[in-house]
Short mmCIF file of C-alpha atoms and ligand atoms in Angstrom, two decimals:
data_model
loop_
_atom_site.label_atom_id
_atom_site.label_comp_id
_atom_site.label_asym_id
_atom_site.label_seq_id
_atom_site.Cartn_x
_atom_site.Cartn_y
_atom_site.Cartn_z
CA UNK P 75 -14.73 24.97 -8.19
CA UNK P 76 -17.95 23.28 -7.69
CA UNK P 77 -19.03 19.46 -8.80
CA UNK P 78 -21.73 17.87 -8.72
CA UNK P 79 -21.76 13.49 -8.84
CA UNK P 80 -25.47 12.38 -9.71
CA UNK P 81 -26.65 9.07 -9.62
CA UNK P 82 -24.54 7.45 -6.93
CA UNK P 83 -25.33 5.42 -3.85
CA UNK P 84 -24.01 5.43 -0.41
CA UNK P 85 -22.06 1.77 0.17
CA UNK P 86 -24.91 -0.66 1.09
CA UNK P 87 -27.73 1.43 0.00
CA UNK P 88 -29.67 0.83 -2.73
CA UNK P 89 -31.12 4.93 -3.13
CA UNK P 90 -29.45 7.10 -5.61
CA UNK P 91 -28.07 10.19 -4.51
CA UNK P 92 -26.39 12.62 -5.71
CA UNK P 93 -23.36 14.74 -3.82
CA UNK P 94 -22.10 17.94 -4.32
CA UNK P 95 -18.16 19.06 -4.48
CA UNK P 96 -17.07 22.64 -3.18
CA UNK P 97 -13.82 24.17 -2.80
CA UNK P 98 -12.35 20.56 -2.23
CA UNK P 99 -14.64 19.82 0.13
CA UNK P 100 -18.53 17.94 0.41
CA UNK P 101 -20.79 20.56 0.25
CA UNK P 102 -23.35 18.27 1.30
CA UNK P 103 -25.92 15.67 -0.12
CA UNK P 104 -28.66 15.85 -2.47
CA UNK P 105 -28.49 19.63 -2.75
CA UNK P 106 -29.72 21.17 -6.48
CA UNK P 107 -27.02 20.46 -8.91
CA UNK P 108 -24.79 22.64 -9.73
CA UNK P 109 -21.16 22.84 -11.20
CA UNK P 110 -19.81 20.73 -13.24
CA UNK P 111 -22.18 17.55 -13.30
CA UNK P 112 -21.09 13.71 -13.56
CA UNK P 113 -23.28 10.89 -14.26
CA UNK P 114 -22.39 8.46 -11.36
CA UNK P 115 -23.93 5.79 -12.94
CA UNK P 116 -25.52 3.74 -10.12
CA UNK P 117 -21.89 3.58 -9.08
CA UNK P 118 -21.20 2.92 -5.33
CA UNK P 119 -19.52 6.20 -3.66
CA UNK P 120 -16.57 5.83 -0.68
CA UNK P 121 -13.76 7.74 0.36
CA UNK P 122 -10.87 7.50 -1.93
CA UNK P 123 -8.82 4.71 -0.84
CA UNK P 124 -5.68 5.22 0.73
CA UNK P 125 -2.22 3.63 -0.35
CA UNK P 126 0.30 3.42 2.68
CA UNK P 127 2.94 1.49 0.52
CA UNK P 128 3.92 2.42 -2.83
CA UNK P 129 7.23 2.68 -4.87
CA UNK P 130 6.75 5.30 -7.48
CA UNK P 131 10.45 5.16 -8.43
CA UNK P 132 11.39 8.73 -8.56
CA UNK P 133 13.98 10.27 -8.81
CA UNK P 134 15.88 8.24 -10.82
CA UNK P 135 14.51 4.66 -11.51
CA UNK P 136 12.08 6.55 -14.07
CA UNK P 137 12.49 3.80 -16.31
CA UNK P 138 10.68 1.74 -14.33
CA UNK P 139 7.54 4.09 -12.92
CA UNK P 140 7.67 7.91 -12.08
CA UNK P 141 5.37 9.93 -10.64
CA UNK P 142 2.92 10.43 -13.52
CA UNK P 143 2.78 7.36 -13.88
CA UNK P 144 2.68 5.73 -10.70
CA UNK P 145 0.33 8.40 -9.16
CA UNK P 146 -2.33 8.27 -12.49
CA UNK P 147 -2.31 4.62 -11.83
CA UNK P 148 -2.94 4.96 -8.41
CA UNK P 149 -5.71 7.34 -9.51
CA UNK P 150 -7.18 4.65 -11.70
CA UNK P 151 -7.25 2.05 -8.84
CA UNK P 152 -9.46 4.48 -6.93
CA UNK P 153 -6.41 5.92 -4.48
CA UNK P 154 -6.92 9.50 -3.60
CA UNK P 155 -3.54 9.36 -1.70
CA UNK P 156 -0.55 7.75 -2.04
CA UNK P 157 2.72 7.22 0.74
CA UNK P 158 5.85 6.53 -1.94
CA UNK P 159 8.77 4.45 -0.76
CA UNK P 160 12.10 6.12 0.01
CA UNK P 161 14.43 3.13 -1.93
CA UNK P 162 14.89 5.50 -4.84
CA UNK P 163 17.89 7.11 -6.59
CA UNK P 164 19.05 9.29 -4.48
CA UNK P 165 17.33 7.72 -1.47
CA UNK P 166 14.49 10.52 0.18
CA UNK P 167 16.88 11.05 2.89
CA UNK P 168 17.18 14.90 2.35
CA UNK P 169 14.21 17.26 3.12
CA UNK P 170 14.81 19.03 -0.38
CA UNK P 171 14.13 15.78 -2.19
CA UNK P 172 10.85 15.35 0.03
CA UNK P 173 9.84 19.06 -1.37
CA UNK P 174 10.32 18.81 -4.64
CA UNK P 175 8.21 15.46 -4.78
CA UNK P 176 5.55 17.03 -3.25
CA UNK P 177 5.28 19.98 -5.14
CA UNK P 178 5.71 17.91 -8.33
CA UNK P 179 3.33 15.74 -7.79
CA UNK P 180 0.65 18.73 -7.05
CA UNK P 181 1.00 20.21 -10.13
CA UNK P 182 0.52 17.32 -11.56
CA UNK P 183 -3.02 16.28 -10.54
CA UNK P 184 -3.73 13.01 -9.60
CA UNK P 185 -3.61 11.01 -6.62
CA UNK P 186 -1.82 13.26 -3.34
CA UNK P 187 1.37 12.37 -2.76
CA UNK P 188 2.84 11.64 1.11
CA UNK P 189 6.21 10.57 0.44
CA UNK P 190 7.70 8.54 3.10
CA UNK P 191 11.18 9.08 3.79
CA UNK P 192 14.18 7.39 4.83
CA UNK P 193 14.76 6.40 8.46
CA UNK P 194 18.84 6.26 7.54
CA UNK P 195 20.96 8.32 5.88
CA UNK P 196 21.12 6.56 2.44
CA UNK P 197 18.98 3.96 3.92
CA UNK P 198 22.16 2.18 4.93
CA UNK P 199 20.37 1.30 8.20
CA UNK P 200 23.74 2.93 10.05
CA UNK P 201 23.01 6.64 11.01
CA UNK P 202 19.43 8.19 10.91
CA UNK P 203 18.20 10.67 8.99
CA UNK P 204 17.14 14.41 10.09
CA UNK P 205 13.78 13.04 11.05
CA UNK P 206 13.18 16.26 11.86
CA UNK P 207 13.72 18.79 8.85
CA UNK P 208 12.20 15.06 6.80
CA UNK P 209 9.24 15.68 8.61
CA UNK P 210 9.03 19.54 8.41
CA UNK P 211 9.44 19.16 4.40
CA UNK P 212 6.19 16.93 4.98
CA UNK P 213 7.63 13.20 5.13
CA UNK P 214 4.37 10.83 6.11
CA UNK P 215 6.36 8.32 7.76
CA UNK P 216 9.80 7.25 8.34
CA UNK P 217 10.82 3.78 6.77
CA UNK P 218 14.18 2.06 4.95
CA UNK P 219 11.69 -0.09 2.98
CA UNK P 220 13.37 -2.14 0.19
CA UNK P 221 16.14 -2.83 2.47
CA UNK P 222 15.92 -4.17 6.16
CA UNK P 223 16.87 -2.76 9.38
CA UNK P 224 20.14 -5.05 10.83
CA UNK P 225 21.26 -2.70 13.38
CA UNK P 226 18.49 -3.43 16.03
CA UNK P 227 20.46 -0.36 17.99
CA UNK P 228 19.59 2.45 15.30
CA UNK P 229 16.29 1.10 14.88
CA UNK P 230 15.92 1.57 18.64
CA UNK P 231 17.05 5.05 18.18
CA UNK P 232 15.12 5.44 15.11
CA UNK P 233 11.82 4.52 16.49
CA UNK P 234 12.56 6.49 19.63
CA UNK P 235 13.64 9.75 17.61
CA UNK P 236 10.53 9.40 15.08
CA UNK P 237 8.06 8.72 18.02
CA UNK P 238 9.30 11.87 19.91
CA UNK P 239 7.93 13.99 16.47
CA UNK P 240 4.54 11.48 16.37
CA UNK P 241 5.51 9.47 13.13
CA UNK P 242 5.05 6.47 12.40
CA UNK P 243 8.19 3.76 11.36
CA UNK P 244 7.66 1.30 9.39
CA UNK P 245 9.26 -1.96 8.80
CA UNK P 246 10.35 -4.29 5.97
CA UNK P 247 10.49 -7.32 8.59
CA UNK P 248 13.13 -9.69 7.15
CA UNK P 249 16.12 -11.07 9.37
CA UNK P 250 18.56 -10.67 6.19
CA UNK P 251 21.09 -13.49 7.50
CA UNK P 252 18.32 -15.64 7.97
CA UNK P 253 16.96 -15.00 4.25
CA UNK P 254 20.80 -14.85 2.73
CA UNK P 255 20.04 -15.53 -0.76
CA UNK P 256 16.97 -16.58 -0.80
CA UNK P 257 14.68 -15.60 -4.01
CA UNK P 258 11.26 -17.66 -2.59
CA UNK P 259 9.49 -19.05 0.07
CA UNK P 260 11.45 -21.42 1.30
CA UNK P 261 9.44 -25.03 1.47
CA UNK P 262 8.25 -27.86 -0.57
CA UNK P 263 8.45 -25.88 -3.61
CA UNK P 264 11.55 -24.31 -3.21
CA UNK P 265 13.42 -28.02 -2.29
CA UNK P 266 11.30 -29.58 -5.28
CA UNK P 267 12.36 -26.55 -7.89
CA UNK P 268 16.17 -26.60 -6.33
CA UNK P 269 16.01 -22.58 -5.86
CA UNK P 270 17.59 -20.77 -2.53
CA UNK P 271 14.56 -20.52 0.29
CA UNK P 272 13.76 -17.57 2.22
CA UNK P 273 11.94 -19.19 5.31
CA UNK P 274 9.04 -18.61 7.22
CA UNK P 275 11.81 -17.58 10.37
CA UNK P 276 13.24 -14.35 8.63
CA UNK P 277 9.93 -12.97 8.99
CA UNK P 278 9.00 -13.47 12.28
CA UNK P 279 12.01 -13.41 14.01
CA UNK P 280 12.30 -9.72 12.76
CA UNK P 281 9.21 -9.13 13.74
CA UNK P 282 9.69 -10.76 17.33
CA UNK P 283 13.48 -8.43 17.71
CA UNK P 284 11.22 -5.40 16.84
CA UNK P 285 8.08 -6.08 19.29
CA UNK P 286 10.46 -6.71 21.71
CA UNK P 287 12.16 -3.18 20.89
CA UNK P 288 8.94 -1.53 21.11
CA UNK P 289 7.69 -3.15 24.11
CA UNK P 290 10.81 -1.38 26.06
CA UNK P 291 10.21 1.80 24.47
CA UNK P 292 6.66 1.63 26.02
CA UNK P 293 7.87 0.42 29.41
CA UNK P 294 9.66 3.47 29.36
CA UNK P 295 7.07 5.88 28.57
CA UNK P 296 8.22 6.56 24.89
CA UNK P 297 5.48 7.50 22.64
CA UNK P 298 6.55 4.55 20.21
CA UNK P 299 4.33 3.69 16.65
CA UNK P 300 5.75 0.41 14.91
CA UNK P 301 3.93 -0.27 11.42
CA UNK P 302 4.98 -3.78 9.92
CA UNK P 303 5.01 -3.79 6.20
CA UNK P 304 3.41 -6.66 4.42
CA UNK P 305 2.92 -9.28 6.13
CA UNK P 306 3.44 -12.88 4.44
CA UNK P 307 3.53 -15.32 7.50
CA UNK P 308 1.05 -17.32 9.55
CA UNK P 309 3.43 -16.64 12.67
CA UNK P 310 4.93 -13.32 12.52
CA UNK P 311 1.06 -11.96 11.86
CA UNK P 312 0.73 -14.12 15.64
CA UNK P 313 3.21 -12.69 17.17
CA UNK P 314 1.88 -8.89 16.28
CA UNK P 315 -1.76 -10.00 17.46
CA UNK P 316 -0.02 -10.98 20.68
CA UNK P 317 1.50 -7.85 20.92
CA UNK P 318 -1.53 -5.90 20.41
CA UNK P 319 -3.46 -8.31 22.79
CA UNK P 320 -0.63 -6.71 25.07
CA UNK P 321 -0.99 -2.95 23.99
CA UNK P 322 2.13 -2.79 22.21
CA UNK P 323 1.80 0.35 19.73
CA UNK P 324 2.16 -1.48 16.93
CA UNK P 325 0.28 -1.77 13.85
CA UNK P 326 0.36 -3.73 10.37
CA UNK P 327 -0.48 -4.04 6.11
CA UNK P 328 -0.73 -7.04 4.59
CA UNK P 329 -0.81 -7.22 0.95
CA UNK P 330 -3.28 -8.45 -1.90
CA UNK P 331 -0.54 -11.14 -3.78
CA UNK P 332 -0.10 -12.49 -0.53
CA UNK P 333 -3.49 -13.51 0.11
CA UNK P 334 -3.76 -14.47 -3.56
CA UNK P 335 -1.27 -16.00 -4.73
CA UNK P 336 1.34 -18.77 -3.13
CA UNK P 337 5.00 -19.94 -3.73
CA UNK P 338 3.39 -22.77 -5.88
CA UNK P 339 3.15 -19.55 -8.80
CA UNK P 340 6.89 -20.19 -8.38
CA UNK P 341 6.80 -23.51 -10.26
CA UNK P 342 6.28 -21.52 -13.71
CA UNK P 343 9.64 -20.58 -12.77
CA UNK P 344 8.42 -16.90 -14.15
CA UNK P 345 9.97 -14.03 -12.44
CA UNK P 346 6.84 -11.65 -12.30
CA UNK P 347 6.06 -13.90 -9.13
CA UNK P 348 9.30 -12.68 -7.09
CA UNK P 349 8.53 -10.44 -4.76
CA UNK P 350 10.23 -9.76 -1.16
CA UNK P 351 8.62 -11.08 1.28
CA UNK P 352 8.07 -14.05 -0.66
CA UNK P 353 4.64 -15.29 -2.24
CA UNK P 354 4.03 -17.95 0.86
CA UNK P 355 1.90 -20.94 1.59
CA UNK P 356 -1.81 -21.54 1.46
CA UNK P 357 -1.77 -22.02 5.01
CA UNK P 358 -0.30 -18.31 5.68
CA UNK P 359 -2.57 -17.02 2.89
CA UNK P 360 -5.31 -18.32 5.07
CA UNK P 361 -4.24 -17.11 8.31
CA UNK P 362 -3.22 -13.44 6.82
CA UNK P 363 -6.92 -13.53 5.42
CA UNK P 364 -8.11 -14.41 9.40
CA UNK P 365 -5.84 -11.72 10.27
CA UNK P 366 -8.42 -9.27 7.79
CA UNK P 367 -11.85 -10.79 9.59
CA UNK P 368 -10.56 -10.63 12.98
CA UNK P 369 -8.85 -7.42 13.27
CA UNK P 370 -5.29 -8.23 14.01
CA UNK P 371 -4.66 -6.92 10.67
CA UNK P 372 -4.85 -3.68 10.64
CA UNK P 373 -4.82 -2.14 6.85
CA UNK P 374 -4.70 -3.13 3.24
CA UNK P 375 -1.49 -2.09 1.22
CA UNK P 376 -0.25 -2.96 -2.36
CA UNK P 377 3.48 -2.53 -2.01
CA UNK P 378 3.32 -1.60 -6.01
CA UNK P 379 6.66 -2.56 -7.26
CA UNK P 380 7.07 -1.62 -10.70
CA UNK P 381 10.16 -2.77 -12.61
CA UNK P 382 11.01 -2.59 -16.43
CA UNK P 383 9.71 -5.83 -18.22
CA UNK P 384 13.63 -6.98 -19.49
CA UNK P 385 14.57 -6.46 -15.87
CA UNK P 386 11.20 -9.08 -14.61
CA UNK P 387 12.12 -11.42 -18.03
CA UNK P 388 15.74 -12.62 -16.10
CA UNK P 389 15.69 -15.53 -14.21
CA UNK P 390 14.41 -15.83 -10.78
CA UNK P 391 18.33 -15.72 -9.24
CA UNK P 392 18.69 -12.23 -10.58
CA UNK P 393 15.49 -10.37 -11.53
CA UNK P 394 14.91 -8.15 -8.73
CA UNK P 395 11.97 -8.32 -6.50
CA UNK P 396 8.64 -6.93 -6.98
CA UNK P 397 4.47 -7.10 -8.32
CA UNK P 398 3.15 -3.94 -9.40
CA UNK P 399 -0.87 -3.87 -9.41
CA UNK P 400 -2.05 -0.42 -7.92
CA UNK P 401 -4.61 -0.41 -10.32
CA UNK P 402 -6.05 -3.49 -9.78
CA UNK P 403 -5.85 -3.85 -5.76
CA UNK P 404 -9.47 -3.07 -4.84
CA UNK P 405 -11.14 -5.24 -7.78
CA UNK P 406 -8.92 -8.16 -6.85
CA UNK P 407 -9.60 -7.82 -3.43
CA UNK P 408 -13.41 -7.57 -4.02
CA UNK P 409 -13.81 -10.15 -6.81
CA UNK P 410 -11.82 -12.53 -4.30
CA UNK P 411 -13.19 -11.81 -1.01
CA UNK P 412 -15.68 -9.30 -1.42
CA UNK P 413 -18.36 -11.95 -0.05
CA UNK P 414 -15.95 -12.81 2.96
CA UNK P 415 -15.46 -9.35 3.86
CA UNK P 416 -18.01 -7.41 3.17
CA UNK P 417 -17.99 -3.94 1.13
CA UNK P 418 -17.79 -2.03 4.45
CA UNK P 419 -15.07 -4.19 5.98
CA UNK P 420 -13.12 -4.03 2.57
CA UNK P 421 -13.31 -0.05 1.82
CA UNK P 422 -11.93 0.24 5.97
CA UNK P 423 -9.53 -2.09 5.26
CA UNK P 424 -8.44 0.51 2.42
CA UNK P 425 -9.55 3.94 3.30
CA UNK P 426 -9.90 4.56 7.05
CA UNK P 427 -7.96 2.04 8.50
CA UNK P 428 -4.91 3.52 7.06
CA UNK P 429 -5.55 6.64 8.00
CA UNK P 430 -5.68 5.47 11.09
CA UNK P 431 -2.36 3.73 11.15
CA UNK P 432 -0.82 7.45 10.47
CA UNK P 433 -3.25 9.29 12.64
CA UNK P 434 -5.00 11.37 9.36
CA UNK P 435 -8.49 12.16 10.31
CA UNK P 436 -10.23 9.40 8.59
CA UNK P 437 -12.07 9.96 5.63
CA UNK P 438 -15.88 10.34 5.62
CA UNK P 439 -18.65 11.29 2.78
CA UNK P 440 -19.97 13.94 5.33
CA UNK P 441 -20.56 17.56 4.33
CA UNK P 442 -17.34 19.28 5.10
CA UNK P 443 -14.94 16.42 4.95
CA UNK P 444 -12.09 16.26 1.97
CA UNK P 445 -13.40 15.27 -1.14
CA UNK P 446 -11.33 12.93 -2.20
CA UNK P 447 -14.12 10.20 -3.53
CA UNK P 448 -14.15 6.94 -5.36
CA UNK P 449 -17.42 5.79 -7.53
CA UNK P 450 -16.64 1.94 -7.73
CA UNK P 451 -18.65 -0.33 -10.23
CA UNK P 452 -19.02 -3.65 -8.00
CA UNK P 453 -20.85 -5.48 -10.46
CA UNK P 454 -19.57 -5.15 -13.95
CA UNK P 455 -17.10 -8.04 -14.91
CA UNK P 456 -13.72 -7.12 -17.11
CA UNK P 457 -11.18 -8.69 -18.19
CA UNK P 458 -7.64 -7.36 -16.57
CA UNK P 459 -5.61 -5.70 -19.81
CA UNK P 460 -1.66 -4.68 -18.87
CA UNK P 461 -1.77 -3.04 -22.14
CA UNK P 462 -4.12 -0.01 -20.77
CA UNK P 463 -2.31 0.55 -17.33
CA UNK P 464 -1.75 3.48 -16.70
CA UNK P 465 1.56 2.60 -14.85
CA UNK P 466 4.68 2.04 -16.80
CA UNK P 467 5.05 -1.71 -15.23
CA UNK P 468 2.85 -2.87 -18.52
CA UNK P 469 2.38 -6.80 -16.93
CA UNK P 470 1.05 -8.45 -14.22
CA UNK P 471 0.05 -11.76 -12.55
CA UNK P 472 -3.98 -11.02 -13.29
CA UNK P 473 -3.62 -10.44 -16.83
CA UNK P 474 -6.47 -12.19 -18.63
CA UNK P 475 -8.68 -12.47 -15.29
CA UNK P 476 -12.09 -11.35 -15.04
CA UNK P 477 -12.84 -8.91 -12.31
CA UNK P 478 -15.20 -6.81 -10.68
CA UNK P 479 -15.16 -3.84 -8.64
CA UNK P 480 -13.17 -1.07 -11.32
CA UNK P 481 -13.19 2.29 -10.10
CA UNK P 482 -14.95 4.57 -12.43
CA UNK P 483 -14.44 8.22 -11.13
CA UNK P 484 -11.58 9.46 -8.75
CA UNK P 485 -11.85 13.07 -7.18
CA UNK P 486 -9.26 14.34 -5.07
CA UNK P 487 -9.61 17.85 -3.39
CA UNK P 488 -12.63 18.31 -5.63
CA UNK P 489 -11.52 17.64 -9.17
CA UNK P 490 -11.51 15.06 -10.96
CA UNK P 491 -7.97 13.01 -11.03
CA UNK P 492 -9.62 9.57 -13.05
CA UNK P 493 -12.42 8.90 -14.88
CA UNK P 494 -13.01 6.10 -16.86
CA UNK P 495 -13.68 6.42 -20.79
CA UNK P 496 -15.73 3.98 -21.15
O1 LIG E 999 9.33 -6.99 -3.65
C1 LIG E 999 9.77 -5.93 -3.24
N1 LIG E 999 10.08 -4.93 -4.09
N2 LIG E 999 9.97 -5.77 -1.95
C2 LIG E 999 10.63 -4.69 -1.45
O2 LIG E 999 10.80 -4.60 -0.27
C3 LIG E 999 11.15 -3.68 -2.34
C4 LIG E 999 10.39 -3.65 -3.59
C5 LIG E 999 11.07 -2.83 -4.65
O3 LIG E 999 11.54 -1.72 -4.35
O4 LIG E 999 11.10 -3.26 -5.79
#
């Protein structure tokens, strides 16, 4: 299958190009069309981004998001590929369950699928999984995301175990007696609203147990990769540039509502804003955007956490955690700090950099490299509408704002998996 993208330009460059699609891979540049042909528009053309944190819900939370849904969605926010969280029903603890995703999610057409699995059995955080036959049935990445890892022992054995096969773990980096029942950020807000805080400390003393659990791994000699989910806090993003400053294998994500948003959302009292780690202060907000400019943060991830709209209308004690906005990650990230970043920072931050955290080869718009392409329009504004998502989460925090940077086309392995109508 051949297809040809006219009209495009390289990021930064004002010529237009055109590229040319072969067998799911760049043919090359500027070659005589041929093919199918798309108008690029004047678009800008990058390497699909790439999603490292997703929950997509299936099997068996389909009310909320399956994977239709949750991977067309991640189509329309420009993601060529997409790791799904394990924290479904059944858990992705057994290598059949990893299969079936994957081939279901093939047929179906739109962004790839890398399903993490489970690090424990039922993600109980007692007994691991069979990392191994996980990992021959194609699990990305090891990780009991959604819930937290108590037994610092198995996680030991866990990160041990997975670095032995060359995974990566990753982390959901709450100390859960510290956090107890707490449903946000626990500060000013939380004392003047009278809700259960979830402080600052659950974060990065997890963080600071795991470091330290890595850092005897590599004394050791054990071929060790850490990867700490969203990060929300000012000091537990420290503490992990202190461990890289010391070579510690260790990597981490932060997330878009956390550099957007802050706990003071919380004062609407509206559920949509609950999310786990909590929305935190300015001050972290700040210091997790530092963390972007001076490298210590390592990738962009959305944690996408679609639930049904009755279960995000009960109040904050009891709705359950979680901001779904795959579709609007990249726009919100360049409409807010586009000019701070820059386009090539940003589209790293979201496409090669998290390749890199799993050790993919990283993506490239060189002849002979995967085409799996985005065609963003940076400058056009529009107006964020929950009604046209194409995930099943039909709401979100942005609704109403005015943003730039939509995604028009998304090819993956050469065909088209989103384009936009209009
Ligand atoms: O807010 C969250 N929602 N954080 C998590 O860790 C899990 C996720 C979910 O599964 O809804």
């Amino acid at each position: 299958m051949t297809l040809t993208i006219t009209n495009i330009r390289r990021p930064n460059s004002e010529t237009l190009e055109s590229i040319t699609l072969e067998n799911g891979l760049i043919k090359g540049w500027n070659l005589p069309a041929e093919g199918e042909i798309i108008d690029g528009k004047g678009g800008t053309l990058a390497p699909a981004l790439i999603e490292l944190h997703a929950h997509l819900r299936e099997p068996g939370q389909t009310e909320k998001e399956d994977l239709a849904s949750g991977l067309a969605a991640a189509a329309a926010g420009g993601y060529g590929t997409v790791v799904s969280m394990p924290n479904t029903s059944p858990v992705v603890d057994d290598p059949a369950i990893v299969r079936s995703l994957i081939e279901k999610a093939n047929r179906l057409g739109f962004a790839r699928l890398r399903p993490a699995a489970a690090l424990t059995r039922g993600q109980t955080g007692e007994t691991l999984a069979e990392l191994t036959f996980l990992q021959d049935a194609g699990a990305a990445m090891f990780t009991d995301d959604g819930r937290t890892n108590e037994d610092a022992r198995v996680l030991r054995l866990g990160l041990e175990y997975a670095g032995s096969l060359g995974m990566v773990v990753s982390v959901h980096a709450e100390d859960a007696s510290l956090r107890a029942d707490g449903v946000m950020n626990e500060g000013a807000v939380s004392e003047a609203l009278g809700l259960p805080g979830n402080p600052a400390a659950a974060e990065a003393a997890r963080v600071a147990r795991d470091l330290e659990i890595v850092a005897g791994l590599q004394a050791q000699d054990r071929p060790v990769r850490l990867h700490v989910q969203h990060l929300s806090t000012a000091r537990a993003l420290d503490l992990v540039r202190e461990a890289k400053r010391r070579g510690l294998p260790v990597t981490c994500e932060v997330c878009p509502h956390h550099l957007t948003l802050t706990d003071e959302a919380l004062r609407s009292f509206d559920s949509i804003y609950k999310v786990a780690p909590p929305l935190r202060t300015q001050a972290d907000a700040d210091s997790l955007l530092a963390g972007l400019l001076d490298g210590s943060v390592d990738c962009i991830a959305t944690d996408h956490a679609p639930h049904t709209r009755a279960e995000k209308e009960r109040d904050l004690l009891t709705a359950p955690s979680g901001i779904a906005y795959i579709e609007l990650a990249f726009p919100l990230m360049w409409t807010r700090f586009g000019a701070t970043l820059g386009l090539e920072r940003l589209l790293d931050l979201m496409t090669q950099a998290p390749a890199r955290v799993m050790g993919w080869p990283e993506p490239s718009l060189e002849a002979g490299a995967p085409a799996d392409l985005t065609v963003f329009d940076l400058h056009t504004e529009r107006t964020v509408n929950p009604a046209e998502f194409k995930s099943k989460a039909k709401f979100t925090p942005w609704a109403g704002e005015s943003l730039r940077g939509w995604p028009m086309l998304t090819v993956v392995g050469g065909a088209v998996a989103y384009r936009r109508e209009a």
